[in-house]
mmCIF file of C-alpha atoms in Angstrom:
data_model
loop_
_atom_site.group_PDB
_atom_site.id
_atom_site.type_symbol
_atom_site.label_atom_id
_atom_site.label_comp_id
_atom_site.label_asym_id
_atom_site.label_seq_id
_atom_site.Cartn_x
_atom_site.Cartn_y
_atom_site.Cartn_z
ATOM 1 C CA MET E 677 -72.071 76.860 -36.681
ATOM 2 C CA LYS E 678 -71.720 80.610 -36.258
ATOM 3 C CA SER E 679 -73.964 82.313 -33.703
ATOM 4 C CA TYR E 680 -75.258 85.886 -33.757
ATOM 5 C CA LYS E 681 -75.525 88.321 -30.850
ATOM 6 C CA TYR E 682 -76.460 91.991 -30.346
ATOM 7 C CA LEU E 683 -79.274 91.916 -32.902
ATOM 8 C CA TRP E 684 -81.914 93.755 -30.889
ATOM 9 C CA GLU E 685 -80.267 97.169 -30.997
ATOM 10 C CA GLU E 686 -79.763 96.775 -34.737
ATOM 11 C CA LEU E 687 -83.428 95.809 -35.112
ATOM 12 C CA ILE E 688 -84.807 98.935 -33.416
ATOM 13 C CA SER E 689 -82.283 101.366 -34.878
ATOM 14 C CA ASP E 690 -83.578 104.369 -36.829
ATOM 15 C CA GLU E 691 -81.880 103.106 -39.990
ATOM 16 C CA ASN E 692 -83.427 99.634 -39.804
ATOM 17 C CA ILE E 693 -86.926 100.939 -39.060
ATOM 18 C CA ARG E 694 -86.664 103.488 -41.860
ATOM 19 C CA GLU E 695 -85.676 100.805 -44.371
ATOM 20 C CA ALA E 696 -88.332 98.382 -43.101
ATOM 21 C CA VAL E 697 -91.122 100.906 -43.619
ATOM 22 C CA TYR E 698 -89.835 101.768 -47.082
ATOM 23 C CA ASN E 699 -89.693 98.100 -48.077
ATOM 24 C CA ALA E 700 -93.143 97.405 -46.632
ATOM 25 C CA SER E 701 -94.678 100.362 -48.461
ATOM 26 C CA HIS E 702 -93.082 99.458 -51.797
ATOM 27 C CA GLY E 703 -93.756 95.730 -51.675
ATOM 28 C CA ALA E 704 -96.565 93.582 -53.025
ATOM 29 C CA VAL E 705 -99.239 95.169 -50.808
ATOM 30 C CA ARG E 706 -101.908 97.068 -52.762
ATOM 31 C CA GLY E 707 -104.925 99.283 -52.107
ATOM 32 C CA LYS E 708 -105.693 100.978 -48.779
ATOM 33 C CA ARG E 709 -102.955 99.124 -46.913
ATOM 34 C CA GLN E 710 -100.325 100.384 -49.339
ATOM 35 C CA ALA E 711 -101.698 103.917 -49.035
ATOM 36 C CA MET E 712 -101.416 103.699 -45.228
ATOM 37 C CA LEU E 713 -97.881 102.351 -45.432
ATOM 38 C CA ARG E 714 -96.871 105.081 -47.874
ATOM 39 C CA GLU E 715 -98.295 107.701 -45.514
ATOM 40 C CA ILE E 716 -96.187 106.285 -42.688
ATOM 41 C CA ASN E 717 -93.156 106.283 -44.981
ATOM 42 C CA TYR E 718 -93.833 109.912 -45.967
ATOM 43 C CA ASN E 719 -93.814 110.945 -42.289
ATOM 44 C CA ILE E 720 -91.132 108.460 -41.297
ATOM 45 C CA GLU E 721 -89.075 110.648 -38.929
ATOM 46 C CA ALA E 722 -92.107 111.319 -36.756
ATOM 47 C CA GLU E 723 -93.208 107.694 -36.951
ATOM 48 C CA ILE E 724 -89.894 106.026 -36.015
ATOM 49 C CA PRO E 725 -90.305 106.413 -32.212
ATOM 50 C CA LYS E 726 -93.863 105.004 -32.403
ATOM 51 C CA ILE E 727 -92.721 102.026 -34.468
ATOM 52 C CA ARG E 728 -89.822 101.369 -32.110
ATOM 53 C CA GLU E 729 -92.205 101.324 -29.146
ATOM 54 C CA MET E 730 -94.563 99.007 -31.053
ATOM 55 C CA ILE E 731 -91.724 96.553 -31.732
ATOM 56 C CA GLU E 732 -90.546 96.709 -28.116
ATOM 57 C CA ASN E 733 -94.077 95.905 -26.911
ATOM 58 C CA TYR E 734 -95.015 93.574 -29.761
ATOM 59 C CA THR E 735 -98.158 91.516 -29.248
ATOM 60 C CA PRO E 736 -99.604 89.335 -32.016
ATOM 61 C CA ALA E 737 -103.074 90.395 -33.151
ATOM 62 C CA GLN E 738 -106.127 88.154 -33.283
ATOM 63 C CA HIS E 739 -106.669 87.091 -36.885
ATOM 64 C CA THR E 740 -109.501 85.644 -38.950
ATOM 65 C CA PRO E 741 -108.133 83.489 -41.798
ATOM 66 C CA MET E 742 -109.320 84.334 -45.304
ATOM 67 C CA ILE E 743 -109.335 82.392 -48.577
ATOM 68 C CA ILE E 744 -107.717 83.900 -51.675
ATOM 69 C CA ASN E 745 -106.974 82.822 -55.249
ATOM 70 C CA ASP E 746 -103.202 82.993 -55.268
ATOM 71 C CA GLY E 747 -100.942 84.042 -58.136
ATOM 72 C CA ILE E 748 -101.134 83.091 -61.777
ATOM 73 C CA THR E 749 -102.423 79.603 -61.028
ATOM 74 C CA GLN E 750 -105.230 81.108 -58.901
ATOM 75 C CA LYS E 751 -104.881 78.251 -56.424
ATOM 76 C CA LYS E 752 -107.141 78.651 -53.393
ATOM 77 C CA ARG E 753 -105.127 79.274 -50.241
ATOM 78 C CA THR E 754 -106.014 80.134 -46.667
ATOM 79 C CA ILE E 755 -103.972 83.099 -45.485
ATOM 80 C CA ILE E 756 -103.683 85.410 -42.503
ATOM 81 C CA VAL E 757 -103.333 89.091 -43.326
ATOM 82 C CA PRO E 758 -100.976 90.799 -40.851
ATOM 83 C CA THR E 759 -101.844 94.174 -39.360
ATOM 84 C CA ILE E 760 -99.865 97.182 -40.555
ATOM 85 C CA GLY E 761 -97.788 97.022 -37.370
ATOM 86 C CA GLU E 762 -97.096 93.300 -37.805
ATOM 87 C CA HIS E 763 -96.172 93.828 -41.443
ATOM 88 C CA ILE E 764 -93.630 96.542 -40.604
ATOM 89 C CA THR E 765 -92.211 94.460 -37.743
ATOM 90 C CA GLN E 766 -91.765 91.456 -40.020
ATOM 91 C CA HIS E 767 -89.880 93.552 -42.559
ATOM 92 C CA ALA E 768 -87.668 94.962 -39.776
ATOM 93 C CA VAL E 769 -86.941 91.442 -38.500
ATOM 94 C CA MET E 770 -86.087 90.107 -41.946
ATOM 95 C CA LEU E 771 -83.636 92.919 -42.640
ATOM 96 C CA ILE E 772 -81.634 91.411 -39.768
ATOM 97 C CA LEU E 773 -82.244 87.741 -40.574
ATOM 98 C CA LYS E 774 -81.884 87.742 -44.371
ATOM 99 C CA PRO E 775 -78.067 87.988 -44.427
ATOM 100 C CA ILE E 776 -77.878 85.281 -41.754
ATOM 101 C CA PHE E 777 -80.231 82.913 -43.583
ATOM 102 C CA MET E 778 -78.595 83.501 -46.956
ATOM 103 C CA LYS E 779 -75.169 82.416 -45.665
ATOM 104 C CA GLY E 780 -76.377 78.886 -45.032
ATOM 105 C CA MET E 781 -78.871 78.569 -47.862
ATOM 106 C CA TYR E 782 -78.502 75.922 -50.549
ATOM 107 C CA GLU E 783 -77.678 77.590 -53.858
ATOM 108 C CA HIS E 784 -80.442 75.824 -55.799
ATOM 109 C CA SER E 785 -83.249 76.528 -53.386
ATOM 110 C CA TYR E 786 -85.701 78.786 -55.200
ATOM 111 C CA ALA E 787 -88.993 80.595 -54.393
ATOM 112 C CA SER E 788 -89.519 83.675 -52.205
ATOM 113 C CA ILE E 789 -85.826 84.577 -52.281
ATOM 114 C CA PRO E 790 -84.427 87.650 -54.094
ATOM 115 C CA GLU E 791 -83.034 86.706 -57.524
ATOM 116 C CA ARG E 792 -84.216 83.123 -57.013
ATOM 117 C CA GLY E 793 -87.713 82.977 -58.437
ATOM 118 C CA CYS E 794 -89.127 80.283 -60.695
ATOM 119 C CA HIS E 795 -87.602 81.914 -63.776
ATOM 120 C CA ASN E 796 -84.115 81.726 -62.277
ATOM 121 C CA GLY E 797 -84.832 78.113 -61.392
ATOM 122 C CA ALA E 798 -86.016 77.400 -64.937
ATOM 123 C CA ALA E 799 -82.803 78.798 -66.416
ATOM 124 C CA ARG E 800 -80.745 76.553 -64.144
ATOM 125 C CA MET E 801 -82.918 73.500 -64.870
ATOM 126 C CA LYS E 802 -82.515 73.957 -68.633
ATOM 127 C CA LYS E 803 -78.750 74.214 -68.196
ATOM 128 C CA TRP E 804 -78.690 70.987 -66.161
ATOM 129 C CA ILE E 805 -80.731 69.147 -68.793
ATOM 130 C CA GLU E 806 -78.491 70.423 -71.560
ATOM 131 C CA GLU E 807 -75.209 69.577 -69.828
ATOM 132 C CA GLY E 808 -76.123 66.699 -67.472
ATOM 133 C CA GLY E 809 -75.631 63.823 -69.883
ATOM 134 C CA ARG E 810 -76.201 60.388 -68.362
ATOM 135 C CA HIS E 811 -76.981 61.891 -64.942
ATOM 136 C CA ILE E 812 -80.230 63.327 -66.356
ATOM 137 C CA LYS E 813 -81.730 59.950 -67.157
ATOM 138 C CA TYR E 814 -84.238 59.356 -64.360
ATOM 139 C CA CYS E 815 -86.135 61.999 -62.411
ATOM 140 C CA GLY E 816 -87.622 62.006 -58.920
ATOM 141 C CA LYS E 817 -90.309 64.582 -58.093
ATOM 142 C CA PHE E 818 -91.550 65.078 -54.536
ATOM 143 C CA ASP E 819 -93.819 67.498 -52.702
ATOM 144 C CA ILE E 820 -94.139 67.977 -48.928
ATOM 145 C CA ARG E 821 -97.692 67.478 -47.669
ATOM 146 C CA LYS E 822 -99.281 70.737 -46.399
ATOM 147 C CA PHE E 823 -95.829 72.111 -45.680
ATOM 148 C CA PHE E 824 -96.614 75.445 -44.022
ATOM 149 C CA GLU E 825 -99.405 73.939 -41.920
ATOM 150 C CA ASN E 826 -97.209 71.066 -40.711
ATOM 151 C CA ILE E 827 -94.014 72.928 -39.836
ATOM 152 C CA ASP E 828 -93.223 72.077 -36.220
ATOM 153 C CA GLN E 829 -92.936 75.385 -34.362
ATOM 154 C CA ASP E 830 -90.775 73.872 -31.605
ATOM 155 C CA VAL E 831 -88.312 72.442 -34.129
ATOM 156 C CA LEU E 832 -88.128 75.794 -35.940
ATOM 157 C CA ILE E 833 -87.563 77.677 -32.678
ATOM 158 C CA ASP E 834 -84.801 75.231 -31.671
ATOM 159 C CA LYS E 835 -83.122 75.774 -35.049
ATOM 160 C CA LEU E 836 -83.276 79.545 -34.614
ATOM 161 C CA GLN E 837 -82.019 79.391 -31.020
ATOM 162 C CA SER E 838 -78.997 77.400 -32.176
ATOM 163 C CA ILE E 839 -77.727 80.464 -34.060
ATOM 164 C CA ILE E 840 -79.540 83.465 -32.480
ATOM 165 C CA LYS E 841 -77.947 84.320 -29.114
ATOM 166 C CA ASP E 842 -79.899 87.499 -28.385
ATOM 167 C CA ASP E 843 -82.747 86.836 -25.936
ATOM 168 C CA LYS E 844 -84.858 89.903 -26.741
ATOM 169 C CA PHE E 845 -84.617 89.341 -30.485
ATOM 170 C CA MET E 846 -85.363 85.636 -30.065
ATOM 171 C CA ASP E 847 -88.398 86.397 -27.875
ATOM 172 C CA LEU E 848 -89.814 88.520 -30.702
ATOM 173 C CA LEU E 849 -89.261 85.725 -33.217
ATOM 174 C CA ILE E 850 -91.098 83.305 -30.940
ATOM 175 C CA LYS E 851 -94.058 85.695 -30.655
ATOM 176 C CA ILE E 852 -94.269 85.950 -34.449
ATOM 177 C CA ILE E 853 -94.039 82.167 -34.883
ATOM 178 C CA ARG E 854 -96.635 81.530 -32.149
ATOM 179 C CA THR E 855 -99.198 83.821 -33.814
ATOM 180 C CA THR E 856 -100.941 80.619 -34.917
ATOM 181 C CA ASP E 857 -101.374 77.495 -32.807
ATOM 182 C CA SER E 858 -99.414 75.377 -35.267
ATOM 183 C CA GLY E 859 -97.431 75.713 -38.482
ATOM 184 C CA LEU E 860 -96.620 79.020 -40.138
ATOM 185 C CA PRO E 861 -99.291 81.373 -41.485
ATOM 186 C CA LEU E 862 -99.372 81.986 -45.219
ATOM 187 C CA GLY E 863 -99.576 85.747 -45.650
ATOM 188 C CA PHE E 864 -96.819 86.647 -43.195
ATOM 189 C CA TYR E 865 -93.649 88.001 -44.811
ATOM 190 C CA THR E 866 -91.542 86.064 -42.291
ATOM 191 C CA SER E 867 -93.188 82.708 -43.075
ATOM 192 C CA GLN E 868 -91.588 82.188 -46.487
ATOM 193 C CA TRP E 869 -88.148 82.866 -45.003
ATOM 194 C CA PHE E 870 -88.696 80.687 -41.944
ATOM 195 C CA ALA E 871 -89.940 77.879 -44.214
ATOM 196 C CA ASN E 872 -86.787 77.974 -46.342
ATOM 197 C CA PHE E 873 -84.626 78.123 -43.220
ATOM 198 C CA TYR E 874 -86.506 75.110 -41.819
ATOM 199 C CA LEU E 875 -85.318 72.995 -44.775
ATOM 200 C CA GLN E 876 -81.689 74.205 -44.895
ATOM 201 C CA ASP E 877 -80.296 71.187 -43.056
ATOM 202 C CA PHE E 878 -82.345 68.904 -45.291
ATOM 203 C CA ASP E 879 -80.930 70.560 -48.439
ATOM 204 C CA HIS E 880 -77.368 70.028 -47.239
ATOM 205 C CA TYR E 881 -78.166 66.432 -46.259
ATOM 206 C CA VAL E 882 -79.374 65.687 -49.802
ATOM 207 C CA LYS E 883 -76.338 67.300 -51.408
ATOM 208 C CA GLU E 884 -73.558 66.407 -49.010
ATOM 209 C CA ASN E 885 -74.626 63.175 -47.307
ATOM 210 C CA LEU E 886 -76.583 61.546 -50.127
ATOM 211 C CA GLY E 887 -74.337 63.056 -52.809
ATOM 212 C CA VAL E 888 -77.183 63.924 -55.182
ATOM 213 C CA LYS E 889 -75.547 65.920 -57.968
ATOM 214 C CA TYR E 890 -78.710 67.431 -59.439
ATOM 215 C CA TYR E 891 -81.161 68.523 -56.735
ATOM 216 C CA MET E 892 -83.453 71.541 -56.885
ATOM 217 C CA ARG E 893 -86.057 72.733 -54.406
ATOM 218 C CA TYR E 894 -88.839 75.215 -55.057
ATOM 219 C CA MET E 895 -90.157 75.808 -51.513
ATOM 220 C CA ASP E 896 -91.829 72.446 -50.705
ATOM 221 C CA ASP E 897 -91.505 70.956 -54.215
ATOM 222 C CA MET E 898 -88.273 69.188 -55.073
ATOM 223 C CA VAL E 899 -86.627 67.395 -57.981
ATOM 224 C CA ILE E 900 -83.631 65.070 -58.145
ATOM 225 C CA PHE E 901 -81.997 63.505 -61.204
ATOM 226 C CA GLY E 902 -79.830 60.432 -61.485
ATOM 227 C CA SER E 903 -78.566 57.735 -63.830
ATOM 228 C CA ASN E 904 -79.993 54.812 -61.838
ATOM 229 C CA LYS E 905 -83.663 54.370 -60.915
ATOM 230 C CA LYS E 906 -82.912 52.076 -57.980
ATOM 231 C CA GLU E 907 -80.504 54.641 -56.506
ATOM 232 C CA LEU E 908 -83.130 57.371 -56.823
ATOM 233 C CA ARG E 909 -85.611 55.214 -54.893
ATOM 234 C CA LYS E 910 -83.019 54.721 -52.164
ATOM 235 C CA ASP E 911 -82.390 58.489 -52.061
ATOM 236 C CA LYS E 912 -86.124 59.104 -51.823
ATOM 237 C CA ASP E 913 -86.465 56.754 -48.854
ATOM 238 C CA LEU E 914 -83.568 58.425 -47.014
ATOM 239 C CA MET E 915 -84.918 61.899 -47.781
ATOM 240 C CA LEU E 916 -88.316 60.925 -46.419
ATOM 241 C CA GLU E 917 -86.740 59.404 -43.317
ATOM 242 C CA PHE E 918 -84.879 62.669 -42.625
ATOM 243 C CA LEU E 919 -88.020 64.758 -43.090
ATOM 244 C CA GLN E 920 -90.149 62.558 -40.837
ATOM 245 C CA GLU E 921 -87.660 61.997 -38.028
ATOM 246 C CA ARG E 922 -86.058 65.428 -37.797
ATOM 247 C CA LEU E 923 -88.587 67.886 -39.230
ATOM 248 C CA HIS E 924 -91.904 66.053 -38.673
ATOM 249 C CA VAL E 925 -93.104 66.575 -42.251
ATOM 250 C CA TRP E 926 -93.467 64.050 -45.062
ATOM 251 C CA PHE E 927 -94.003 63.656 -48.795
ATOM 252 C CA LYS E 928 -97.410 63.569 -50.417
ATOM 253 C CA ASP E 929 -98.391 60.147 -51.692
ATOM 254 C CA ASN E 930 -98.199 61.309 -55.327
ATOM 255 C CA TRP E 931 -94.372 61.308 -55.452
ATOM 256 C CA GLN E 932 -92.916 60.110 -58.770
ATOM 257 C CA ILE E 933 -89.725 58.505 -60.074
ATOM 258 C CA PHE E 934 -89.700 58.182 -63.858
ATOM 259 C CA ARG E 935 -87.529 58.075 -66.962
ATOM 260 C CA PHE E 936 -86.957 61.612 -68.170
ATOM 261 C CA ASP E 937 -87.734 62.615 -71.761
ATOM 262 C CA THR E 938 -85.246 61.106 -74.221
ATOM 263 C CA LYS E 939 -84.269 62.423 -77.628
ATOM 264 C CA GLU E 940 -86.631 59.819 -79.047
ATOM 265 C CA HIS E 941 -89.325 61.149 -76.645
ATOM 266 C CA LYS E 942 -89.766 57.750 -75.004
ATOM 267 C CA GLY E 943 -89.677 59.184 -71.489
ATOM 268 C CA ARG E 944 -91.791 61.855 -69.779
ATOM 269 C CA PHE E 945 -91.444 65.588 -69.447
ATOM 270 C CA LEU E 946 -90.886 67.207 -66.038
ATOM 271 C CA ASP E 947 -93.695 69.472 -64.784
ATOM 272 C CA PHE E 948 -92.073 71.804 -62.243
ATOM 273 C CA MET E 949 -92.381 75.474 -61.172
ATOM 274 C CA GLY E 950 -95.095 76.095 -63.767
ATOM 275 C CA PHE E 951 -92.950 74.816 -66.656
ATOM 276 C CA ARG E 952 -92.823 71.639 -68.707
ATOM 277 C CA PHE E 953 -89.193 70.657 -69.228
ATOM 278 C CA TYR E 954 -88.338 68.391 -72.155
ATOM 279 C CA ARG E 955 -84.938 67.240 -73.353
ATOM 280 C CA ASP E 956 -84.777 69.828 -76.153
ATOM 281 C CA HIS E 957 -87.342 72.502 -75.284
ATOM 282 C CA THR E 958 -89.402 74.078 -72.492
ATOM 283 C CA THR E 959 -93.048 75.110 -72.467
ATOM 284 C CA MET E 960 -95.477 76.600 -69.988
ATOM 285 C CA ARG E 961 -97.789 74.387 -68.002
ATOM 286 C CA ARG E 962 -101.008 74.145 -70.028
ATOM 287 C CA SER E 963 -103.172 75.700 -67.316
ATOM 288 C CA ILE E 964 -100.902 78.761 -67.249
ATOM 289 C CA ALA E 965 -100.852 79.032 -71.055
ATOM 290 C CA ARG E 966 -104.669 78.914 -71.163
ATOM 291 C CA LYS E 967 -104.991 81.632 -68.530
ATOM 292 C CA ALA E 968 -102.479 83.826 -70.403
ATOM 293 C CA MET E 969 -104.406 83.345 -73.656
ATOM 294 C CA LYS E 970 -107.774 84.180 -72.036
ATOM 295 C CA LEU E 971 -106.434 87.272 -70.289
ATOM 296 C CA ALA E 972 -104.799 88.570 -73.488
ATOM 297 C CA TYR E 973 -108.086 88.224 -75.354
ATOM 298 C CA LYS E 974 -110.025 89.852 -72.508
ATOM 299 C CA LEU E 975 -107.683 92.854 -72.408
ATOM 300 C CA SER E 976 -108.048 93.332 -76.176
ATOM 301 C CA LYS E 977 -111.770 94.001 -75.593
ATOM 302 C CA LYS E 978 -111.271 96.585 -72.837
ATOM 303 C CA GLU E 979 -111.301 100.286 -73.627
ATOM 304 C CA THR E 980 -109.003 101.063 -70.701
ATOM 305 C CA ILE E 981 -106.338 98.751 -69.315
ATOM 306 C CA THR E 982 -105.779 99.270 -65.582
ATOM 307 C CA VAL E 983 -102.477 99.015 -63.758
ATOM 308 C CA GLU E 984 -103.674 95.766 -62.196
ATOM 309 C CA ASP E 985 -104.521 94.409 -65.670
ATOM 310 C CA ALA E 986 -101.028 95.294 -66.853
ATOM 311 C CA ARG E 987 -99.383 93.648 -63.845
ATOM 312 C CA ARG E 988 -101.351 90.432 -64.326
ATOM 313 C CA MET E 989 -100.491 90.173 -68.017
ATOM 314 C CA LEU E 990 -96.833 90.992 -67.467
ATOM 315 C CA ALA E 991 -96.658 88.206 -64.875
ATOM 316 C CA TYR E 992 -97.417 85.797 -67.720
ATOM 317 C CA TYR E 993 -94.736 87.487 -69.794
ATOM 318 C CA GLY E 994 -92.199 86.202 -67.261
ATOM 319 C CA TRP E 995 -93.213 82.632 -68.105
ATOM 320 C CA ILE E 996 -93.407 83.275 -71.842
ATOM 321 C CA LYS E 997 -89.894 84.663 -72.210
ATOM 322 C CA HIS E 998 -88.382 81.655 -70.433
ATOM 323 C CA THR E 999 -90.039 79.107 -72.724
ATOM 324 C CA ASP E 1000 -89.923 78.012 -76.347
ATOM 325 C CA SER E 1001 -93.385 79.395 -77.071
ATOM 326 C CA TYR E 1002 -92.887 81.393 -80.261
ATOM 327 C CA LEU E 1003 -95.827 79.916 -82.184
ATOM 328 C CA PHE E 1004 -98.149 80.132 -79.176
ATOM 329 C CA VAL E 1005 -97.249 83.784 -78.561
ATOM 330 C CA GLN E 1006 -97.513 84.655 -82.248
ATOM 331 C CA LYS E 1007 -101.001 83.155 -82.500
ATOM 332 C CA TYR E 1008 -102.615 83.788 -79.106
ATOM 333 C CA ILE E 1009 -100.800 86.661 -77.388
ATOM 334 C CA ASP E 1010 -99.212 89.175 -79.781
ATOM 335 C CA PRO E 1011 -102.421 89.929 -81.719
ATOM 336 C CA TYR E 1012 -104.134 91.015 -78.507
ATOM 337 C CA VAL E 1013 -101.618 92.749 -76.220
ATOM 338 C CA ASN E 1014 -98.561 94.954 -76.506
ATOM 339 C CA PHE E 1015 -96.161 94.266 -73.664
ATOM 340 C CA GLU E 1016 -94.283 97.546 -74.150
ATOM 341 C CA LYS E 1017 -97.517 99.484 -73.624
ATOM 342 C CA LEU E 1018 -98.256 97.448 -70.507
ATOM 343 C CA LYS E 1019 -94.814 98.253 -69.113
ATOM 344 C CA LYS E 1020 -95.433 101.926 -69.807
ATOM 345 C CA ILE E 1021 -98.739 101.838 -67.887
ATOM 346 C CA ILE E 1022 -96.973 100.426 -64.828
ATOM 347 C CA SER E 1023 -94.036 102.825 -65.157
ATOM 348 C CA GLU E 1024 -96.312 105.852 -65.291
ATOM 349 C CA ASP E 1025 -98.257 104.621 -62.285
ATOM 350 C CA SER E 1026 -95.040 104.156 -60.309
ATOM 351 C CA LYS E 1027 -93.883 107.685 -61.157
ATOM 352 C CA GLY E 1028 -97.222 109.041 -60.002
ATOM 353 C CA ARG E 1029 -96.869 107.283 -56.651
ATOM 354 C CA ALA E 1030 -93.227 108.206 -56.080
#
């Protein structure tokens, strides 16, 4: 396995700090925090020495966890909001680590990776179902129990130390990981990358050692297909053994192995990544479709649609365009919203902030 040295100087270079601040200020952060980050970005040349000193003397802040309703599904999650300094540092760190992590990443690992969101995963899944033939007969669906909370920090640090041979850079990574007493904090930009890295060896074990032809992972959710139900059960047992013994995490008890939808519709559909996959078509998960329908109707009653309104509705558009939902859209969406107008609202807002 290749190791990496001399990362610290690259981390604190003017170029890396400049790009980290830009990325942090143009990311998903909104409101006052984004305004503060944009102000730092506007005065970046004066701020670079201060940021470099902050990184060199990095100390994790004391945090109070908060509960949010996350994403389209509005699932309640407990997160830790990083300080502005932590947020910039995490972006600077990931500019160095991303290329390293991507080299060893399984090609069908999706979620929180550029160009590998749920919509990319859905396109690949549909292609597998269309072309897989007898191999897409039975389906196994598994989910790791409280994944982020149960990640073993010592195991993660050992994995990082096996490839990172720069003591100062590694010390910073350890400080970020040890911000919480256990697991990885949702809300940190680094956490989603560390979590995917944590499962890299597992992904390769499933593909290369177990020889599973069709395996997809969406963060801590995973799906395998096969032609033999007994073989899938054996694969499941070996996967679980690997997770428990080497990574100290395990599947939820609600794992499933079932016959996938047949052309005669005798099997079951696959509910994964917010989609329902059938043999000959794909739909949105019902809860997502209902939320899209309600939001579209709500926006039709508003005199003024805000940028946040437009962003929320366009998030549903991502699901809609990757499904066979023509009749649903025609009846419940198109009469109430115009996606081109929503895109224009966001475009004009972006130009105003540039």
